[in-house]
Coordinates of C-alpha atoms in Angstrom, one line a residue:
M413 CA -59.0 -49.2 -35.6
E414 CA -62.1 -50.4 -37.4
R415 CA -63.9 -47.1 -38.0
L416 CA -63.3 -45.8 -41.6
I417 CA -65.1 -42.5 -41.1
L418 CA -63.6 -39.4 -39.4
P419 CA -65.6 -38.7 -36.3
Q420 CA -67.4 -35.4 -36.0
A421 CA -65.4 -32.9 -33.8
A422 CA -65.8 -29.3 -32.8
W423 CA -62.9 -28.2 -35.0
R424 CA -64.7 -29.2 -38.1
D425 CA -67.2 -26.4 -37.5
R426 CA -64.6 -23.6 -37.2
A427 CA -65.6 -20.3 -38.7
G428 CA -64.5 -19.9 -42.3
L429 CA -63.4 -23.6 -42.7
A430 CA -66.4 -24.5 -45.0
S431 CA -65.6 -21.5 -47.2
L432 CA -61.9 -22.5 -47.4
L433 CA -62.8 -26.1 -48.3
S434 CA -65.2 -24.9 -51.0
A435 CA -62.5 -22.6 -52.5
L436 CA -60.1 -25.6 -52.5
G437 CA -62.5 -27.8 -54.5
A438 CA -63.4 -30.2 -51.7
T439 CA -66.5 -31.2 -53.5
Q440 CA -64.4 -32.3 -56.5
G441 CA -62.1 -34.3 -54.2
D442 CA -59.2 -31.8 -54.5
A443 CA -58.6 -31.3 -50.8
R444 CA -58.3 -33.6 -47.7
F445 CA -57.5 -33.1 -44.1
V446 CA -54.1 -34.7 -43.3
G447 CA -51.7 -35.7 -40.6
G448 CA -52.1 -34.7 -37.0
V449 CA -55.6 -33.4 -37.3
V450 CA -56.9 -36.8 -38.5
R451 CA -54.7 -38.8 -36.1
D452 CA -55.7 -36.8 -33.0
T453 CA -59.4 -36.8 -33.9
L454 CA -59.4 -40.5 -34.2
L455 CA -57.7 -40.7 -30.8
G456 CA -60.2 -38.3 -29.2
L457 CA -57.5 -35.7 -28.5
P458 CA -58.0 -32.0 -28.7
V459 CA -57.0 -30.5 -32.1
Q460 CA -55.1 -27.2 -32.4
D461 CA -53.7 -27.2 -35.9
I462 CA -55.6 -28.0 -39.1
D463 CA -53.6 -29.1 -42.1
I464 CA -55.1 -29.6 -45.6
A465 CA -53.5 -31.3 -48.5
T466 CA -54.6 -30.4 -52.0
R467 CA -54.0 -31.5 -55.6
L468 CA -54.2 -27.8 -56.6
T469 CA -50.9 -26.0 -57.4
P470 CA -49.8 -23.3 -55.1
D471 CA -50.5 -20.6 -57.6
T472 CA -54.1 -21.9 -58.0
V473 CA -54.5 -22.0 -54.3
M474 CA -53.4 -18.4 -53.9
Q475 CA -55.8 -17.3 -56.7
R476 CA -58.8 -19.3 -55.3
L477 CA -58.3 -17.9 -51.8
K478 CA -58.1 -14.4 -53.2
N479 CA -61.3 -14.9 -55.2
A480 CA -63.0 -16.2 -52.0
D481 CA -61.8 -13.2 -50.0
I482 CA -59.7 -15.4 -47.7
R483 CA -56.4 -13.9 -46.7
A484 CA -53.5 -16.1 -47.9
V485 CA -49.9 -15.9 -46.7
P486 CA -47.3 -17.7 -48.8
T487 CA -45.4 -19.1 -45.8
G488 CA -43.6 -21.9 -47.7
L489 CA -44.5 -21.3 -51.4
A490 CA -41.4 -23.1 -52.7
H491 CA -42.6 -26.2 -50.9
G492 CA -46.2 -25.7 -51.7
T493 CA -47.4 -24.4 -48.3
I494 CA -49.8 -21.5 -48.0
T495 CA -51.4 -20.4 -44.8
A496 CA -55.1 -19.4 -44.9
I497 CA -56.0 -17.0 -42.2
L498 CA -59.4 -17.8 -40.8
P499 CA -61.3 -16.2 -37.9
D500 CA -60.5 -19.0 -35.5
G501 CA -56.8 -19.3 -36.5
P502 CA -54.6 -20.2 -39.4
V503 CA -54.9 -23.3 -41.6
E504 CA -52.0 -24.7 -43.6
V505 CA -52.7 -25.7 -47.1
T506 CA -50.0 -27.7 -48.9
T507 CA -49.9 -29.0 -52.4
L508 CA -49.3 -32.8 -52.8
R509 CA -45.6 -33.4 -53.4
R510 CA -42.9 -36.0 -53.7
D511 CA -39.2 -35.9 -52.9
I512 CA -36.7 -35.6 -55.7
A513 CA -33.6 -35.3 -53.6
T514 CA -32.7 -35.1 -49.9
D515 CA -29.5 -34.4 -47.9
G516 CA -30.7 -35.2 -44.3
R517 CA -31.7 -31.6 -43.6
H518 CA -33.5 -30.3 -46.7
A519 CA -35.5 -31.8 -49.5
T520 CA -35.9 -30.9 -53.2
I521 CA -39.6 -31.6 -54.0
A522 CA -41.9 -31.8 -57.1
F523 CA -45.6 -31.2 -57.0
T524 CA -47.9 -34.1 -57.8
D525 CA -51.6 -35.0 -58.0
D526 CA -51.1 -38.5 -56.5
W527 CA -52.2 -38.8 -52.9
K528 CA -50.1 -41.9 -52.3
D529 CA -47.0 -40.2 -53.5
D530 CA -47.6 -37.5 -51.0
A531 CA -48.2 -40.0 -48.2
A532 CA -45.1 -41.9 -49.1
R533 CA -42.8 -38.9 -48.3
R534 CA -44.2 -38.5 -44.8
D535 CA -42.4 -39.9 -41.8
F536 CA -44.7 -42.3 -39.9
T537 CA -47.7 -44.2 -40.8
I538 CA -49.9 -42.5 -38.2
N539 CA -49.0 -39.2 -39.7
A540 CA -50.0 -40.2 -43.2
L541 CA -53.8 -40.5 -42.7
Y542 CA -56.1 -38.4 -44.9
A543 CA -59.8 -37.7 -44.5
D544 CA -62.3 -36.3 -47.0
P545 CA -63.6 -33.1 -45.5
L546 CA -67.2 -33.7 -46.6
S547 CA -67.9 -37.4 -46.2
G548 CA -65.2 -38.0 -43.5
Q549 CA -63.9 -41.0 -45.5
L550 CA -60.5 -42.1 -44.3
F551 CA -57.6 -42.8 -46.6
D552 CA -54.8 -44.9 -45.3
Y553 CA -52.0 -46.0 -47.7
F554 CA -49.5 -47.6 -45.3
G555 CA -51.3 -49.2 -42.4
G556 CA -51.5 -46.1 -40.2
L557 CA -54.9 -47.1 -38.8
D558 CA -53.7 -50.4 -37.6
D559 CA -50.6 -48.8 -36.0
L560 CA -52.7 -46.2 -34.3
A561 CA -54.9 -49.0 -32.8
A562 CA -51.8 -50.9 -31.7
R563 CA -50.2 -47.7 -30.3
Q564 CA -47.2 -48.3 -32.6
V565 CA -45.0 -45.6 -34.2
R566 CA -43.6 -47.0 -37.4
F567 CA -41.7 -45.4 -40.3
I568 CA -43.2 -45.5 -43.7
G569 CA -40.9 -47.8 -45.8
D570 CA -37.3 -48.4 -44.9
P571 CA -36.5 -46.6 -41.6
L572 CA -32.8 -46.1 -42.6
Q573 CA -33.8 -44.4 -45.8
R574 CA -36.4 -42.2 -44.1
I575 CA -33.7 -41.1 -41.6
A576 CA -31.2 -40.4 -44.4
E577 CA -33.8 -38.1 -45.9
D578 CA -34.3 -36.1 -42.7
H579 CA -32.1 -36.8 -39.7
L580 CA -34.5 -35.0 -37.4
R581 CA -36.8 -38.1 -37.8
I582 CA -34.7 -39.8 -35.2
L583 CA -35.8 -37.4 -32.5
R584 CA -39.4 -37.3 -33.9
F585 CA -39.5 -41.1 -33.7
F586 CA -39.0 -40.9 -29.9
R587 CA -41.2 -37.9 -29.4
F588 CA -44.1 -39.6 -31.2
L589 CA -43.3 -42.8 -29.3
A590 CA -43.6 -40.9 -26.0
R591 CA -46.9 -39.4 -27.0
F592 CA -48.6 -42.2 -28.9
G593 CA -46.7 -45.5 -28.5
D594 CA -46.8 -48.4 -26.1
T595 CA -43.9 -50.3 -27.6
A596 CA -41.0 -49.3 -29.9
D597 CA -41.1 -50.7 -33.5
A598 CA -38.0 -52.8 -33.5
D599 CA -36.9 -51.8 -37.0
G600 CA -37.4 -48.1 -36.3
L601 CA -35.5 -48.3 -33.0
A602 CA -32.6 -50.2 -34.6
A603 CA -32.4 -47.6 -37.5
C604 CA -32.3 -44.7 -35.0
T605 CA -29.6 -46.4 -33.0
A606 CA -27.5 -47.1 -36.0
R607 CA -27.8 -43.5 -37.3
A608 CA -27.6 -41.6 -34.1
N609 CA -24.5 -39.8 -35.2
D610 CA -26.5 -38.2 -38.0
L611 CA -27.9 -35.9 -35.4
M612 CA -24.6 -34.0 -35.4
A613 CA -25.4 -32.7 -38.9
L614 CA -28.6 -30.9 -37.7
S615 CA -28.8 -27.4 -36.5
R616 CA -28.9 -27.1 -32.7
E617 CA -32.1 -25.1 -32.9
R618 CA -33.9 -28.0 -34.6
I619 CA -32.6 -30.4 -32.0
A620 CA -33.6 -28.2 -29.2
D621 CA -37.1 -27.7 -30.6
E622 CA -37.7 -31.4 -30.9
L623 CA -36.1 -32.3 -27.6
L624 CA -38.2 -29.7 -25.7
K625 CA -41.4 -31.0 -27.4
L626 CA -40.5 -34.5 -26.3
L627 CA -39.8 -33.4 -22.7
H628 CA -43.3 -31.8 -22.5
V629 CA -45.0 -35.2 -23.1
P630 CA -46.1 -37.2 -20.0
G631 CA -44.1 -40.3 -21.2
A632 CA -40.9 -38.4 -21.5
A633 CA -38.8 -40.0 -18.8
T634 CA -39.4 -43.6 -20.1
I635 CA -38.5 -42.6 -23.6
V636 CA -35.5 -40.5 -22.7
Q637 CA -34.2 -43.6 -20.8
L638 CA -34.8 -45.7 -24.0
M639 CA -32.8 -43.1 -25.9
L640 CA -29.9 -43.2 -23.4
T641 CA -29.9 -47.0 -23.4
N642 CA -29.5 -46.9 -27.2
G643 CA -27.0 -44.1 -27.3
I644 CA -29.2 -41.7 -29.2
L645 CA -28.3 -38.5 -27.3
A646 CA -24.6 -39.3 -26.9
P647 CA -23.5 -37.5 -30.1
V648 CA -25.1 -34.2 -29.2
L649 CA -25.8 -34.3 -25.4
P650 CA -23.3 -36.7 -23.8
E651 CA -23.8 -34.9 -20.5
I652 CA -27.2 -36.5 -20.1
T653 CA -26.5 -39.9 -18.5
S654 CA -29.5 -40.7 -16.2
T655 CA -33.2 -40.1 -16.0
D656 CA -33.5 -40.7 -12.3
R657 CA -34.1 -37.1 -11.3
L658 CA -36.3 -36.4 -14.4
T659 CA -38.6 -39.2 -13.2
R660 CA -38.7 -37.7 -9.7
V661 CA -39.3 -34.2 -11.0
M662 CA -42.2 -35.3 -13.2
A663 CA -43.8 -37.1 -10.3
L664 CA -43.5 -34.0 -8.1
E665 CA -44.9 -31.8 -10.9
R666 CA -48.0 -34.0 -11.1
E667 CA -48.4 -34.1 -7.3
A668 CA -48.0 -30.3 -7.0
G669 CA -50.5 -29.7 -9.8
L670 CA -47.8 -28.1 -12.0
E671 CA -47.9 -28.2 -15.7
G672 CA -44.9 -30.2 -17.1
D673 CA -42.2 -27.8 -18.0
P674 CA -39.6 -28.8 -20.6
I675 CA -36.9 -26.3 -19.4
R676 CA -37.2 -27.6 -15.8
R677 CA -37.2 -31.2 -17.1
L678 CA -34.1 -30.5 -19.3
S679 CA -32.4 -29.1 -16.2
A680 CA -33.3 -32.2 -14.2
L681 CA -31.3 -34.3 -16.7
L682 CA -28.1 -32.4 -15.9
A683 CA -25.6 -32.4 -13.0
D684 CA -25.9 -29.6 -10.4
E685 CA -23.5 -27.2 -12.1
P686 CA -24.8 -23.8 -13.1
A687 CA -22.1 -23.4 -15.7
L688 CA -23.2 -26.7 -17.3
G689 CA -26.8 -25.3 -17.6
E690 CA -25.4 -22.2 -19.4
A691 CA -23.2 -24.4 -21.6
I692 CA -26.1 -26.7 -22.7
G693 CA -28.4 -23.8 -23.1
A694 CA -25.9 -22.1 -25.4
R695 CA -25.2 -25.3 -27.3
L696 CA -28.9 -25.7 -28.0
K697 CA -29.3 -22.0 -28.9
L698 CA -31.9 -21.4 -26.2
S699 CA -33.0 -17.9 -25.3
I700 CA -30.9 -16.0 -22.8
A701 CA -33.8 -16.1 -20.3
N702 CA -34.0 -19.9 -20.5
R703 CA -30.2 -20.2 -20.2
K704 CA -30.4 -18.1 -17.0
R705 CA -33.3 -20.2 -15.8
M706 CA -31.3 -23.4 -16.2
M707 CA -28.3 -21.9 -14.4
L708 CA -30.5 -20.9 -11.4
A709 CA -32.2 -24.3 -11.4
L710 CA -28.9 -26.1 -11.2
D711 CA -27.6 -24.0 -8.3
A712 CA -28.0 -26.1 -5.1
T713 CA -26.9 -23.3 -2.7
P714 CA -29.1 -23.5 0.4
W715 CA -31.8 -20.9 1.0
P716 CA -33.6 -19.8 4.2
N717 CA -37.2 -20.2 3.1
P718 CA -39.2 -20.4 -0.2
F719 CA -40.3 -16.7 0.0
A720 CA -36.7 -15.5 0.3
L721 CA -35.7 -17.7 -2.6
A722 CA -38.6 -16.5 -4.8
Y723 CA -37.7 -12.9 -3.9
R724 CA -34.1 -13.4 -5.0
I725 CA -34.5 -15.4 -8.2
G726 CA -38.2 -15.1 -9.1
V727 CA -41.1 -17.4 -8.5
E728 CA -40.6 -19.5 -11.6
S729 CA -36.9 -20.2 -10.9
A730 CA -37.7 -20.8 -7.2
V731 CA -40.2 -23.5 -8.2
D732 CA -37.6 -25.1 -10.4
R733 CA -35.1 -25.2 -7.6
L734 CA -37.5 -26.5 -5.0
I735 CA -38.7 -29.3 -7.3
L736 CA -35.1 -30.2 -8.3
H737 CA -33.5 -30.1 -4.9
C738 CA -36.0 -30.5 -2.0
P739 CA -37.2 -33.7 -0.5
A740 CA -40.6 -34.6 -2.0
E741 CA -43.0 -33.5 0.7
K742 CA -41.1 -30.3 1.5
A743 CA -40.9 -29.4 -2.2
I744 CA -44.6 -29.8 -2.7
D745 CA -45.5 -27.8 0.4
E746 CA -43.1 -25.0 -0.4
V747 CA -44.1 -24.8 -4.1
R748 CA -47.7 -24.4 -3.1
L749 CA -46.8 -21.6 -0.7
I750 CA -45.2 -19.4 -3.4
L751 CA -47.4 -20.3 -6.4
G752 CA -49.3 -17.1 -7.3
W753 CA -47.2 -15.1 -4.8
T754 CA -45.9 -11.7 -6.0
P755 CA -42.6 -10.8 -4.3
P756 CA -42.8 -7.3 -2.7
R757 CA -40.6 -4.4 -3.5
L758 CA -38.3 -3.1 -0.8
P759 CA -40.2 0.0 0.4
V760 CA -37.1 2.2 0.9
S761 CA -34.8 3.9 -1.6
G762 CA -31.3 5.2 -1.6
G763 CA -32.6 8.7 -1.7
A764 CA -34.4 8.2 1.6
L765 CA -31.1 7.1 3.2
V766 CA -29.3 10.2 1.8
E767 CA -31.9 12.4 3.4
R768 CA -31.0 10.7 6.7
G769 CA -27.4 11.7 6.4
I770 CA -25.6 8.9 4.6
D771 CA -23.2 10.1 1.9
R772 CA -24.0 9.2 -1.7
G773 CA -22.0 6.4 -3.1
P774 CA -20.9 3.0 -1.8
G775 CA -22.2 3.7 1.7
V776 CA -25.8 4.1 0.5
A777 CA -25.7 0.8 -1.6
R778 CA -24.1 -1.0 1.4
T779 CA -26.7 0.2 3.8
L780 CA -29.6 -0.5 1.4
R781 CA -28.3 -4.0 0.9
Q782 CA -28.0 -4.6 4.7
I783 CA -31.6 -3.4 5.2
E784 CA -32.8 -5.6 2.4
D785 CA -31.0 -8.7 3.7
Q786 CA -32.5 -8.3 7.1
W787 CA -36.0 -7.6 5.8
V788 CA -35.8 -10.7 3.6
A789 CA -34.4 -12.8 6.4
E790 CA -37.3 -11.8 8.6
N791 CA -39.7 -12.8 5.9
F792 CA -40.8 -9.3 4.9
P793 CA -42.1 -7.9 8.2
D794 CA -44.6 -5.1 8.7
D795 CA -43.9 -1.4 8.4
A796 CA -43.1 -1.0 12.1
R797 CA -40.5 -3.7 12.0
L798 CA -39.1 -2.4 8.8
S799 CA -38.7 1.1 10.3
A800 CA -36.8 -0.4 13.2
I801 CA -34.5 -2.3 10.7
I802 CA -33.9 0.9 8.8
D803 CA -33.2 2.9 11.9
A804 CA -30.6 0.4 13.2
S805 CA -28.9 0.1 9.8
V806 CA -28.7 3.9 9.4
D807 CA -27.3 4.4 12.9
Q808 CA -24.7 1.8 12.2
A809 CA -23.7 3.4 9.0
L810 CA -23.5 6.9 10.5
R811 CA -21.4 5.6 13.4
A812 CA -19.0 3.9 11.0
T813 CA -18.6 7.2 9.1
K814 CA -17.7 9.1 12.2
N815 CA -15.1 6.5 13.2

């Protein structure tokens, strides 16, 4: 990438950003944009998060923001990170730092005023790009611009050492490869393969967070297959053995106009066993709602029509099941039928059945369930037909009572 100046972009005009940069001494060269905000701007991608690196100590940053009437939240003060709250969203400000000691999960750091020291502790060359906020001048200490142009994800320094410092970098390597890379850096891939067992030392929450981010990326299926080929997931998710269904699901999502959904895609990587969905969800410490969603997605029980399915398990889970289990054309047609549909509520209550002579208790619940089953089976007919269903069910219940 030949350009050495950060292109102008809408995010650079965010409200309050100029005041923040002034408070941080940008005119004296004490603050630079860093990481994803620089990388994505160079690639012409939308920018959500702004990160600023500074030579100022955290205490100085806090005081300067206070003096400038900018709200500051010490979100990671021990590691030098302060969040400045601006009108258009938060901006993270982090003091330059270098690693003193690491154990694969946490790092002991020391603050520094050396930009290259700060860059050297970052994971990949494309994430260690800095830009002067005023002039836009780019600073690249490890060849990140060339790697960005070549669509290559490459560790800074020795890949094995970088993985030893933080085991999560194994999964980050593949996520960034899925998003930004065309080919895998051979040394990085070899190091990830050699150290895959290190993933077992990570918390399941960190693994889940990184895996779901990877599955959200359009290139996920190709990269997950690369991970399976190299045994990356075997230590923590040996149940995942094929990407065939993931590839199919992602294609159906695109054709149906659905946004790629990481929970649906994770389910697509598993066998059709609801209990397995619950077990994997629990292992990854997913929310109860997402565990239930995976269980429902992996239930291949036949259903009469998409509306009945959506009524029983909700529209989101019905879409999951249709995409995972239906032939392609049918899946797309039926998904389009229920998208935006609000399942109706059964317009009859147990109290109404009691008023018609059915004793309170199991009889009411049984009759109500029979009415509902018939109403759903007939695809939610109009009030006249519903009245006939209710009459027939009540008569049957009352006759049973008399007998």
